[in-house]
Structures are given as C-alpha cells and as structure tokens.
C-alpha cells in the first residue's frame, strides 16, 4: 500500500484515471477536487505506484472519529482488475471494517469482491444501484467517444425561462441544510445534516427562492464532484423548477472547469426525461453504493440506535445480494 502525497503524485493519478473513464468516474471526480485544494481532507491509497491496479480515496483517520457516521466514513474505489483487489481492500490500513461505512464506485463488477469481504468481516451490506449520467459538456471534453455512441449534437437542449418576479436564482447557506436533509432520500438524520452542511459550506450550491424568500428548489454537489441532494418542496413541484436550477448549476460549474455527473433511479422516469432534455449522456456502467454495518457494532449499539443510523427507514438485508434502488440525485419529484 502506498499513500500518495504531494501535488505531483495526485496530478499523475488524475491523468491516469482520466484515461480510464468512464469506469473510473467516481474516483476521478474525487481526485479532481483533491487537486483543487482538497477541501474534504481526503487521501488516496494505491496498491502500487505508478502502475497501480486499485486506488481507494478515503478521509484522513482524524476525520473518521464517529464509528457510526457512514456519511463521513465513505470510500471511493476504482480497480483495473476487480478480481485481484480483494486482499488490498481487506487491509485495515485501507478500509476500517470496524466502522459503519459506505463504498462508492462506478464499477458494478466490484460487487463480488465486496460481498466476499463482508462475509469475511462478518457484517451486513445494502447495495444501491442507479443509472449513471455524465453531463454533456463533461463528456464532450473528457470522453468524446460517448457522444458518438449516443449520436448527440452540440446543442444543449431547450431552456425556457421561469417567472423571475416569483422565483429568484440564489445559493444555499448552512441554515438551509435542514430543508435539504428533510427531502434527501439518503438523509433525514443528524449525521446526514452535518454532511449536507459541510457540502454547502465547501462547494457551489444553487437554488430558486420563492415568494417567501426561502428555497423552493435546489441542487448541491458533494466531495466526489457529483451533482446531487437536490429537490423541490411539494407545493412547488410540477412547475419544472428543478430544470432551471440544474441548468444554472451546469452553466456555472462548466465555467469553473468541473467534471459533472449524476445518478438517476431506474424507476424515476420523470428525472430520466429531464436528463434527456439537458442532454446528459447515460453511461454504460452504473452508480453503485454499498452501505456496510459490522455485526459487532450492530449488537453493541442496540436496536434503537441502529435504527437511527438507517437511511430513513431502509432496512439492511441479511442477503448480500439484495439490491435496493435509490431515487435519483434529485431524490424527489420536481
């Protein structure tokens, strides 16, 4: 195992991951922002260098002080040879399997390895798998071959105006975290709200303020560069507001040169139509998240505390092959 330190090594890693797109997308987006100041204080581990097989991006140990906080205890993984990465991922120096944690990856073929490790570590896991999209501008810059496959034109879809007297484009502040947390499918608890607060304080956010001067539709991004956690309050849905917010987000982040991508639930046909309208490029792989709970922690914290850690009532399946689908990075009807 090697801990990559210094800008030169991280920039080399970013260039290597770019050559592996779109399979490396989740890790590439994370490393990109590590090279933009590393605001989440993450670190990158590889099995060897420079010809690495597997890379894991994770928080620093001093950031992972809460064993029950899987929002902080998050690992992004990319492997050129998934079948040969189990020993590396099983090392306690790479992944702390004694904690509640989540693993994110653009590679569905990591599932078998993760299932094997969960069985060895005596834990339970819930897998979430969604459609994965790359924003048109990002695909055009980083993986132009995807545009040829999708036969997309350089146009950016139709953008209709919204009522500027009623709705004002703005940004979120930390006091809005509770509102975002309330409607985020993966949120609804104190730890998720702290994570949202950190994202709001760290990365650009976008929202529409309603007549009352409070956010009625919004979108954020996380430490991996993914556009997510967006939503619309129920009384303002079906007005196409989320389209305007996301459109503004894409234009602004494009100017900053950020790679952009998102995920969509397979059953959320409304947001899939929006993705088509914005001309997002659907990737051949999938968005994957594995949420892991060590059984020893489960037994020690007790039933009531364990329930508080679950994502808004989602129950962990004892079966390692159980797949539970998420809603979309928007996670609500818009």
XYZ file of N, CA, C and O in Angstrom, residues 166-320:
620
model
N -41.387 35.904 -9.432
C -41.774 34.995 -8.346
C -40.594 34.199 -7.811
O -40.500 33.940 -6.604
N -39.651 33.832 -8.699
C -38.532 32.979 -8.304
C -37.205 33.672 -8.608
O -37.006 34.197 -9.702
N -36.325 33.645 -7.652
C -35.024 34.299 -7.783
C -33.918 33.261 -7.626
O -33.883 32.515 -6.650
N -33.006 33.210 -8.620
C -31.878 32.292 -8.531
C -30.914 32.771 -7.454
O -30.536 33.948 -7.411
N -30.516 31.854 -6.584
C -29.637 32.214 -5.473
C -28.800 31.001 -5.091
O -28.706 30.031 -5.852
N -28.178 31.063 -3.931
C -27.391 29.942 -3.404
C -27.869 29.620 -1.998
O -28.502 30.449 -1.325
N -27.561 28.417 -1.558
C -27.949 27.993 -0.224
C -26.942 28.492 0.806
O -25.770 28.719 0.497
N -27.402 28.630 2.046
C -26.460 28.821 3.152
C -26.687 27.700 4.152
O -27.612 26.891 4.011
N -25.848 27.633 5.141
C -25.847 26.476 6.037
C -27.171 26.319 6.781
O -27.538 25.215 7.185
N -27.932 27.419 6.954
C -29.218 27.322 7.648
C -30.258 26.554 6.834
O -31.293 26.150 7.362
N -29.984 26.348 5.545
C -30.912 25.606 4.681
C -30.647 24.100 4.707
O -31.369 23.346 4.045
N -29.620 23.672 5.426
C -29.254 22.254 5.432
C -30.393 21.378 5.937
O -30.605 20.273 5.432
N -31.143 21.856 6.920
C -32.248 21.060 7.464
C -33.312 20.807 6.411
O -33.897 19.719 6.341
N -33.571 21.806 5.558
C -34.550 21.644 4.486
C -34.082 20.609 3.479
O -34.846 19.721 3.073
N -32.829 20.700 3.058
C -32.268 19.714 2.126
C -32.321 18.327 2.742
O -32.708 17.346 2.096
N -31.942 18.232 3.996
C -31.899 16.951 4.704
C -33.279 16.309 4.791
O -33.419 15.084 4.691
N -34.284 17.130 4.943
C -35.658 16.629 5.079
C -36.111 15.871 3.836
O -36.833 14.865 3.937
N -35.664 16.323 2.651
C -36.144 15.733 1.407
C -35.113 14.840 0.722
O -35.401 14.282 -0.340
N -33.929 14.701 1.307
C -32.901 13.851 0.703
C -33.187 12.398 1.044
O -33.307 12.030 2.211
N -33.268 11.564 0.015
C -33.625 10.159 0.218
C -32.634 9.442 1.123
O -32.999 8.542 1.875
N -31.367 9.826 1.058
C -30.342 9.174 1.877
C -30.140 9.892 3.209
O -29.226 9.556 3.957
N -30.952 10.899 3.494
C -30.739 11.707 4.694
C -31.811 11.500 5.741
O -32.301 10.401 5.947
N -32.162 12.608 6.414
C -33.202 12.543 7.421
C -32.709 12.299 8.823
O -33.504 11.974 9.706
N -31.417 12.470 9.074
C -30.888 12.275 10.421
C -29.803 13.310 10.706
O -29.411 14.092 9.838
N -29.310 13.335 11.927
C -28.357 14.363 12.342
C -27.034 14.254 11.586
O -26.435 15.271 11.217
N -26.584 13.038 11.353
C -25.296 12.873 10.671
C -25.394 13.303 9.205
O -24.468 13.912 8.669
N -26.501 12.986 8.573
C -26.658 13.419 7.184
C -26.749 14.942 7.103
O -26.239 15.552 6.148
N -27.352 15.572 8.101
C -27.439 17.030 8.077
C -26.064 17.666 8.230
O -25.766 18.666 7.568
N -25.223 17.083 9.066
C -23.860 17.612 9.199
C -23.098 17.471 7.888
O -22.314 18.358 7.512
N -23.319 16.364 7.186
C -22.673 16.179 5.885
C -23.161 17.226 4.887
O -22.368 17.819 4.144
N -24.459 17.472 4.853
C -25.022 18.478 3.958
C -24.477 19.862 4.297
O -24.127 20.644 3.400
N -24.394 20.173 5.566
C -23.833 21.460 5.983
C -22.416 21.633 5.455
O -22.045 22.708 4.962
N -21.647 20.580 5.526
C -20.261 20.653 5.046
C -20.213 20.870 3.535
O -19.381 21.641 3.032
N -21.088 20.193 2.814
C -21.136 20.379 1.352
C -21.541 21.797 0.992
O -20.977 22.409 0.071
N -22.526 22.352 1.715
C -22.970 23.721 1.451
C -21.843 24.706 1.723
O -21.640 25.672 0.965
N -21.097 24.476 2.779
C -20.016 25.389 3.150
C -18.815 25.282 2.215
O -18.014 26.217 2.124
N -18.708 24.147 1.497
C -17.488 23.870 0.736
C -17.635 24.091 -0.755
O -16.717 24.608 -1.400
N -18.777 23.700 -1.326
C -18.933 23.692 -2.781
C -20.049 24.636 -3.230
O -20.916 25.007 -2.433
N -20.041 25.018 -4.515
C -21.113 25.879 -5.031
C -22.481 25.209 -4.900
O -22.622 24.010 -5.128
N -23.476 25.983 -4.514
C -24.851 25.497 -4.423
C -25.753 26.430 -5.223
O -25.411 27.595 -5.467
N -26.932 25.919 -5.604
C -27.844 26.687 -6.442
C -29.270 26.429 -5.976
O -29.619 25.289 -5.638
N -30.076 27.470 -5.961
C -31.467 27.301 -5.551
C -32.318 28.392 -6.174
O -31.811 29.408 -6.670
N -33.617 28.163 -6.168
C -34.593 29.187 -6.505
C -35.306 29.581 -5.222
O -35.821 28.718 -4.491
N -35.323 30.868 -4.929
C -36.068 31.380 -3.789
C -37.485 31.689 -4.229
O -37.708 32.303 -5.283
N -38.446 31.269 -3.434
C -39.840 31.516 -3.752
C -40.301 32.877 -3.270
O -39.498 33.684 -2.773
N -41.584 33.157 -3.373
C -42.123 34.455 -2.945
C -41.849 34.762 -1.479
O -41.753 35.934 -1.096
N -41.701 33.729 -0.653
C -41.447 33.928 0.772
C -39.977 34.194 1.067
O -39.607 34.448 2.218
N -39.130 34.090 0.020
C -37.707 34.336 0.219
C -36.946 33.126 0.721
O -35.781 33.233 1.115
N -37.567 31.960 0.693
C -36.919 30.718 1.118
C -36.759 29.786 -0.075
O -37.518 29.876 -1.049
N -35.793 28.866 -0.024
C -35.573 27.954 -1.161
C -36.788 27.065 -1.421
O -37.349 26.486 -0.495
N -37.167 26.970 -2.692
C -38.244 26.062 -3.084
C -37.723 24.943 -3.981
O -38.377 23.920 -4.160
N -36.536 25.128 -4.551
C -35.898 24.103 -5.375
C -34.398 24.335 -5.309
O -33.953 25.494 -5.284
N -33.609 23.258 -5.284
C -32.176 23.416 -5.033
C -31.387 22.234 -5.578
O -31.944 21.177 -5.877
N -30.092 22.404 -5.701
C -29.186 21.326 -6.073
C -27.803 21.620 -5.510
O -27.389 22.783 -5.427
N -27.093 20.559 -5.115
C -25.778 20.681 -4.498
C -24.783 19.812 -5.246
O -25.117 19.180 -6.246
N -23.571 19.740 -4.737
C -22.585 18.761 -5.181
C -21.825 18.275 -3.960
O -21.786 18.954 -2.923
N -21.246 17.074 -4.067
C -20.527 16.517 -2.930
C -19.029 16.466 -3.214
O -18.551 16.994 -4.217
N -18.289 15.820 -2.335
C -16.826 15.805 -2.417
C -16.295 15.005 -3.597
O -15.124 15.105 -3.945
N -17.165 14.238 -4.248
C -16.751 13.477 -5.426
C -17.038 14.229 -6.723
O -16.778 13.702 -7.802
N -17.593 15.425 -6.609
C -17.941 16.201 -7.782
C -19.287 15.842 -8.368
O -19.675 16.365 -9.418
N -20.035 14.969 -7.702
C -21.336 14.566 -8.222
C -22.389 15.608 -7.900
O -22.422 16.170 -6.801
N -23.289 15.866 -8.850
C -24.418 16.761 -8.653
C -25.540 15.948 -8.007
O -26.067 15.022 -8.613
N -25.902 16.310 -6.777
C -26.892 15.502 -6.073
C -27.521 16.278 -4.918
O -27.266 17.456 -4.751
N -28.340 15.589 -4.135
C -29.032 16.129 -2.966
C -30.005 17.241 -3.322
O -30.346 18.073 -2.497
N -30.434 17.300 -4.573
C -31.346 18.358 -4.979
C -32.790 17.963 -4.722
O -33.101 16.795 -4.494
N -33.676 18.936 -4.757
C -35.081 18.645 -4.521
C -35.945 19.873 -4.693
O -35.452 20.977 -4.908
N -37.240 19.655 -4.590
C -38.233 20.725 -4.678
C -39.273 20.490 -3.597
O -39.713 19.353 -3.405
N -39.671 21.538 -2.892
C -40.691 21.369 -1.858
C -42.006 20.979 -2.532
O -42.287 21.383 -3.671
N -42.844 20.189 -1.863
C -44.031 19.614 -2.509
C -44.955 20.635 -3.168
O -45.475 20.389 -4.267
N -45.165 21.773 -2.523
C -46.136 22.721 -3.071
C -45.667 23.416 -4.347
O -46.468 24.079 -5.029
N -44.381 23.249 -4.699
C -43.864 23.887 -5.916
C -43.417 22.861 -6.965
O -42.749 23.232 -7.932
N -43.795 21.620 -6.777
C -43.442 20.607 -7.765
C -44.324 20.715 -9.007
O -45.332 21.403 -9.010
N -43.873 20.031 -10.066
C -44.572 20.002 -11.356
C -44.612 21.382 -12.033
O -45.493 21.672 -12.836
N -43.635 22.215 -11.683
C -43.502 23.512 -12.348
C -42.189 23.591 -13.133
O -41.830 24.661 -13.609
N -41.481 22.468 -13.189
C -40.222 22.401 -13.942
C -39.122 23.256 -13.315
O -38.156 23.634 -13.979
N -39.256 23.564 -12.022
C -38.277 24.427 -11.366
C -36.909 23.775 -11.276
O -35.875 24.446 -11.408
N -36.895 22.458 -11.047
C -35.617 21.789 -10.876
C -34.783 21.860 -12.155
O -33.549 21.894 -12.106
N -35.437 21.902 -13.290
C -34.717 22.039 -14.554
C -33.931 23.344 -14.571
O -32.766 23.379 -14.979
N -34.557 24.427 -14.146
C -33.896 25.728 -14.161
C -32.713 25.761 -13.198
O -31.673 26.343 -13.504
N -32.870 25.121 -12.039
C -31.780 25.107 -11.071
C -30.600 24.297 -11.602
O -29.439 24.735 -11.527
N -30.887 23.120 -12.141
C -29.817 22.270 -12.654
C -29.142 22.918 -13.860
O -27.913 22.851 -14.014
N -29.936 23.552 -14.710
C -29.371 24.233 -15.881
C -28.391 25.321 -15.431
O -27.283 25.444 -15.982
N -28.784 26.108 -14.423
C -27.897 27.156 -13.911
C -26.642 26.549 -13.287
O -25.525 27.076 -13.443
N -26.807 25.430 -12.584
C -25.662 24.747 -11.968
C -24.665 24.297 -13.022
O -23.447 24.515 -12.888
N -25.166 23.682 -14.083
C -24.279 23.173 -15.133
C -23.514 24.315 -15.793
O -22.301 24.212 -16.026
N -24.198 25.417 -16.086
C -23.525 26.538 -16.728
C -22.415 27.104 -15.845
O -21.313 27.409 -16.323
N -22.693 27.221 -14.554
C -21.706 27.804 -13.639
C -20.514 26.871 -13.425
O -19.356 27.311 -13.438
N -20.788 25.601 -13.240
C -19.692 24.658 -12.988
C -18.868 24.413 -14.242
O -17.672 24.115 -14.153
N -19.496 24.539 -15.405
C -18.740 24.415 -16.647
C -17.694 25.523 -16.747
O -16.552 25.289 -17.160
N -18.064 26.732 -16.347
C -17.124 27.840 -16.373
C -15.951 27.602 -15.427
O -14.834 28.066 -15.667
N -16.193 26.873 -14.335
C -15.130 26.548 -13.385
C -14.281 25.367 -13.850
O -13.257 25.063 -13.240
N -14.731 24.686 -14.906
C -13.985 23.545 -15.420
C -14.195 22.264 -14.643
O -13.394 21.327 -14.746
N -15.266 22.179 -13.860
C -15.518 20.998 -13.045
C -16.088 19.861 -13.896
O -16.991 20.096 -14.710
N -15.611 18.637 -13.713
C -16.303 17.487 -14.316
C -17.627 17.272 -13.602
O -17.709 17.404 -12.377
N -18.674 16.951 -14.355
C -20.011 16.861 -13.761
C -20.692 15.552 -14.151
O -20.621 15.128 -15.310
N -21.358 14.959 -13.193
C -22.106 13.725 -13.429
C -23.162 13.580 -12.351
O -23.177 14.325 -11.355
N -24.069 12.619 -12.526
C -25.151 12.418 -11.571
C -25.704 11.011 -11.716
O -25.335 10.285 -12.631
N -26.587 10.625 -10.797
C -27.234 9.323 -10.926
C -28.743 9.478 -10.876
O -29.280 10.438 -10.338
N -29.430 8.512 -11.488
C -30.889 8.534 -11.595
C -31.428 7.153 -11.251
O -30.916 6.143 -11.738
N -32.468 7.117 -10.443
C -33.108 5.851 -10.131
C -33.736 5.252 -11.386
O -34.285 5.957 -12.225
N -33.650 3.945 -11.514
C -34.176 3.267 -12.697
C -35.686 3.446 -12.840
O -36.230 3.359 -13.946
N -36.370 3.683 -11.737
C -37.828 3.824 -11.778
C -38.274 5.272 -11.886
O -39.472 5.532 -12.039
N -37.337 6.206 -11.814
C -37.705 7.623 -11.838
C -37.698 8.129 -13.284
O -36.745 8.754 -13.748
N -38.766 7.857 -13.986
C -38.834 8.197 -15.407
C -38.917 9.707 -15.630
O -38.476 10.216 -16.663
N -39.448 10.438 -14.652
C -39.515 11.891 -14.779
C -38.117 12.489 -14.864
O -37.826 13.325 -15.740
N -37.234 12.051 -13.978
C -35.887 12.603 -13.971
C -35.051 12.042 -15.119
O -34.118 12.700 -15.582
N -35.391 10.860 -15.596
C -34.716 10.352 -16.792
C -35.067 11.220 -18.007
O -34.203 11.499 -18.846
N -36.321 11.651 -18.085
C -36.704 12.547 -19.179
C -35.988 13.889 -19.059
O -35.589 14.485 -20.077
N -35.805 14.363 -17.829
C -35.069 15.601 -17.626
C -33.620 15.443 -18.058
O -33.033 16.336 -18.684
N -33.029 14.289 -17.739
C -31.651 14.029 -18.156
C -31.523 14.074 -19.677
O -30.545 14.600 -20.217
N -32.521 13.541 -20.370
C -32.515 13.580 -21.832
C -32.660 15.018 -22.323
O -31.973 15.450 -23.256
N -33.527 15.780 -21.671
C -33.756 17.172 -22.068
C -32.484 18.003 -21.930
O -32.179 18.848 -22.776
N -31.743 17.772 -20.855
C -30.493 18.507 -20.636
C -29.376 17.929 -21.493
O -28.310 18.514 -21.619
N -29.630 16.772 -22.099
C -28.674 16.049 -22.941
C -27.529 15.445 -22.129
O -26.386 15.411 -22.564
N -27.869 14.968 -20.936
C -26.892 14.165 -20.207
C -26.639 12.866 -20.960
O -27.512 12.362 -21.659
N -25.453 12.330 -20.805
C -25.062 11.118 -21.511
C -25.142 9.943 -20.541
O -24.429 9.912 -19.531
N -25.997 8.996 -20.844
C -26.084 7.809 -19.989
C -24.869 6.923 -20.222
O -24.541 6.574 -21.362
N -24.221 6.545 -19.127
C -23.011 5.749 -19.216
C -23.344 4.259 -19.221
O -24.367 3.835 -18.680
N -22.475 3.450 -19.803
C -22.744 2.012 -19.885
C -22.723 1.318 -18.526
O -23.338 0.265 -18.361
N -22.021 1.892 -17.561
C -21.962 1.286 -16.239
C -23.109 1.757 -15.358
O -24.176 2.126 -15.825
N -22.887 1.747 -14.049
C -23.925 2.140 -13.096
C -23.297 2.870 -11.918
O -22.095 2.793 -11.680
N -24.141 3.593 -11.200
C -23.756 4.223 -9.939
C -23.989 3.196 -8.838
O -25.092 2.663 -8.698
N -22.963 2.898 -8.080
C -23.050 1.860 -7.053
C -22.663 2.407 -5.688
O -21.681 3.152 -5.563
N -23.434 2.013 -4.690
C -23.090 2.333 -3.305
C -23.389 1.127 -2.424
O -24.470 0.551 -2.491
N -22.414 0.755 -1.621
C -22.568 -0.334 -0.671
C -22.473 0.240 0.742
O -21.451 0.799 1.117
N -23.563 0.117 1.489
C -23.566 0.610 2.870
C -23.374 -0.579 3.809
O -24.164 -1.528 3.806
N -22.333 -0.489 4.609
C -21.877 -1.639 5.409
C -22.027 -1.352 6.897
O -21.734 -0.246 7.371
N -22.481 -2.373 7.621
C -22.585 -2.319 9.077
C -21.898 -3.549 9.651
O -22.272 -4.687 9.325
N -20.877 -3.378 10.498
C -20.261 -4.534 11.161
C -21.207 -5.102 12.204
O -21.831 -4.353 12.953
N -21.336 -6.414 12.227
C -22.301 -7.030 13.128
C -21.978 -6.766 14.588
O -22.869 -6.618 15.415
N -20.712 -6.687 14.918
C -20.353 -6.429 16.312
C -20.838 -5.051 16.745
O -21.313 -4.878 17.854
N -20.746 -4.067 15.857
C -21.260 -2.743 16.180
C -22.766 -2.773 16.304
O -23.360 -2.168 17.182
N -23.402 -3.547 15.411
C -24.860 -3.653 15.450
C -25.316 -4.206 16.788
O -26.269 -3.727 17.390
N -24.626 -5.226 17.284
C -25.023 -5.838 18.547
C -24.790 -4.902 19.724
O -25.557 -4.872 20.673
N -23.715 -4.111 19.652
C -23.348 -3.295 20.796
C -24.164 -2.022 20.924
O -24.431 -1.559 22.016
N -24.583 -1.438 19.802
C -25.289 -0.161 19.905
C -26.748 -0.338 20.284
O -27.390 0.599 20.750
N -27.291 -1.539 20.085
C -28.680 -1.760 20.435
C -29.618 -1.420 19.306
O -29.287 -0.662 18.406
N -30.819 -1.968 19.370
C -31.760 -1.826 18.281
C -32.154 -0.395 17.987
O -32.219 0.024 16.848
N -32.436 0.392 19.028
C -32.918 1.750 18.773
C -31.858 2.612 18.143
O -32.141 3.424 17.250
N -30.605 2.482 18.579
C -29.539 3.280 17.994
C -29.251 2.855 16.560
O -28.953 3.677 15.707
N -29.319 1.568 16.305
C -29.076 1.097 14.944
C -30.121 1.648 13.992
O -29.803 2.083 12.895
N -31.372 1.663 14.437
C -32.425 2.184 13.578
C -32.187 3.639 13.221
O -32.526 4.096 12.137
N -31.569 4.386 14.145
C -31.308 5.801 13.874
C -30.275 5.998 12.791
O -30.186 7.059 12.191
N -29.461 4.963 12.538
C -28.421 5.090 11.532
C -28.893 4.705 10.142
O -28.209 4.935 9.155
N -30.050 4.096 10.050
C -30.519 3.635 8.752
C -31.099 4.794 7.964
O -31.621 5.752 8.519
N -31.011 4.713 6.665
C -31.426 5.810 5.802
C -32.938 5.875 5.695
O -33.549 5.210 4.857
N -33.544 6.663 6.580
C -34.961 6.965 6.506
C -35.809 5.709 6.379
O -36.678 5.591 5.508
N -35.538 4.738 7.246
C -36.384 3.563 7.300
C -35.956 2.421 6.418
O -36.570 1.372 6.438
N -34.884 2.592 5.616
C -34.412 1.474 4.802
C -33.812 0.414 5.700
O -32.979 0.704 6.546
N -34.208 -0.820 5.531
C -33.740 -1.899 6.389
C -32.661 -2.677 5.670
O -32.803 -3.031 4.509
N -31.559 -2.943 6.376
C -30.486 -3.735 5.790
C -30.968 -5.146 5.537
O -31.643 -5.752 6.360
N -30.606 -5.661 4.390
C -30.965 -7.032 4.056
C -29.869 -7.963 4.525
O -28.692 -7.672 4.401
N -30.262 -9.097 5.096
C -29.271 -10.079 5.507
C -28.605 -10.694 4.292
O -27.459 -11.113 4.330
N -29.328 -10.743 3.175
C -28.749 -11.284 1.950
C -27.751 -10.314 1.364
O -28.025 -9.134 1.202
N -26.554 -10.808 1.052
C -25.518 -9.950 0.495
C -25.834 -9.550 -0.937
O -25.214 -8.650 -1.474
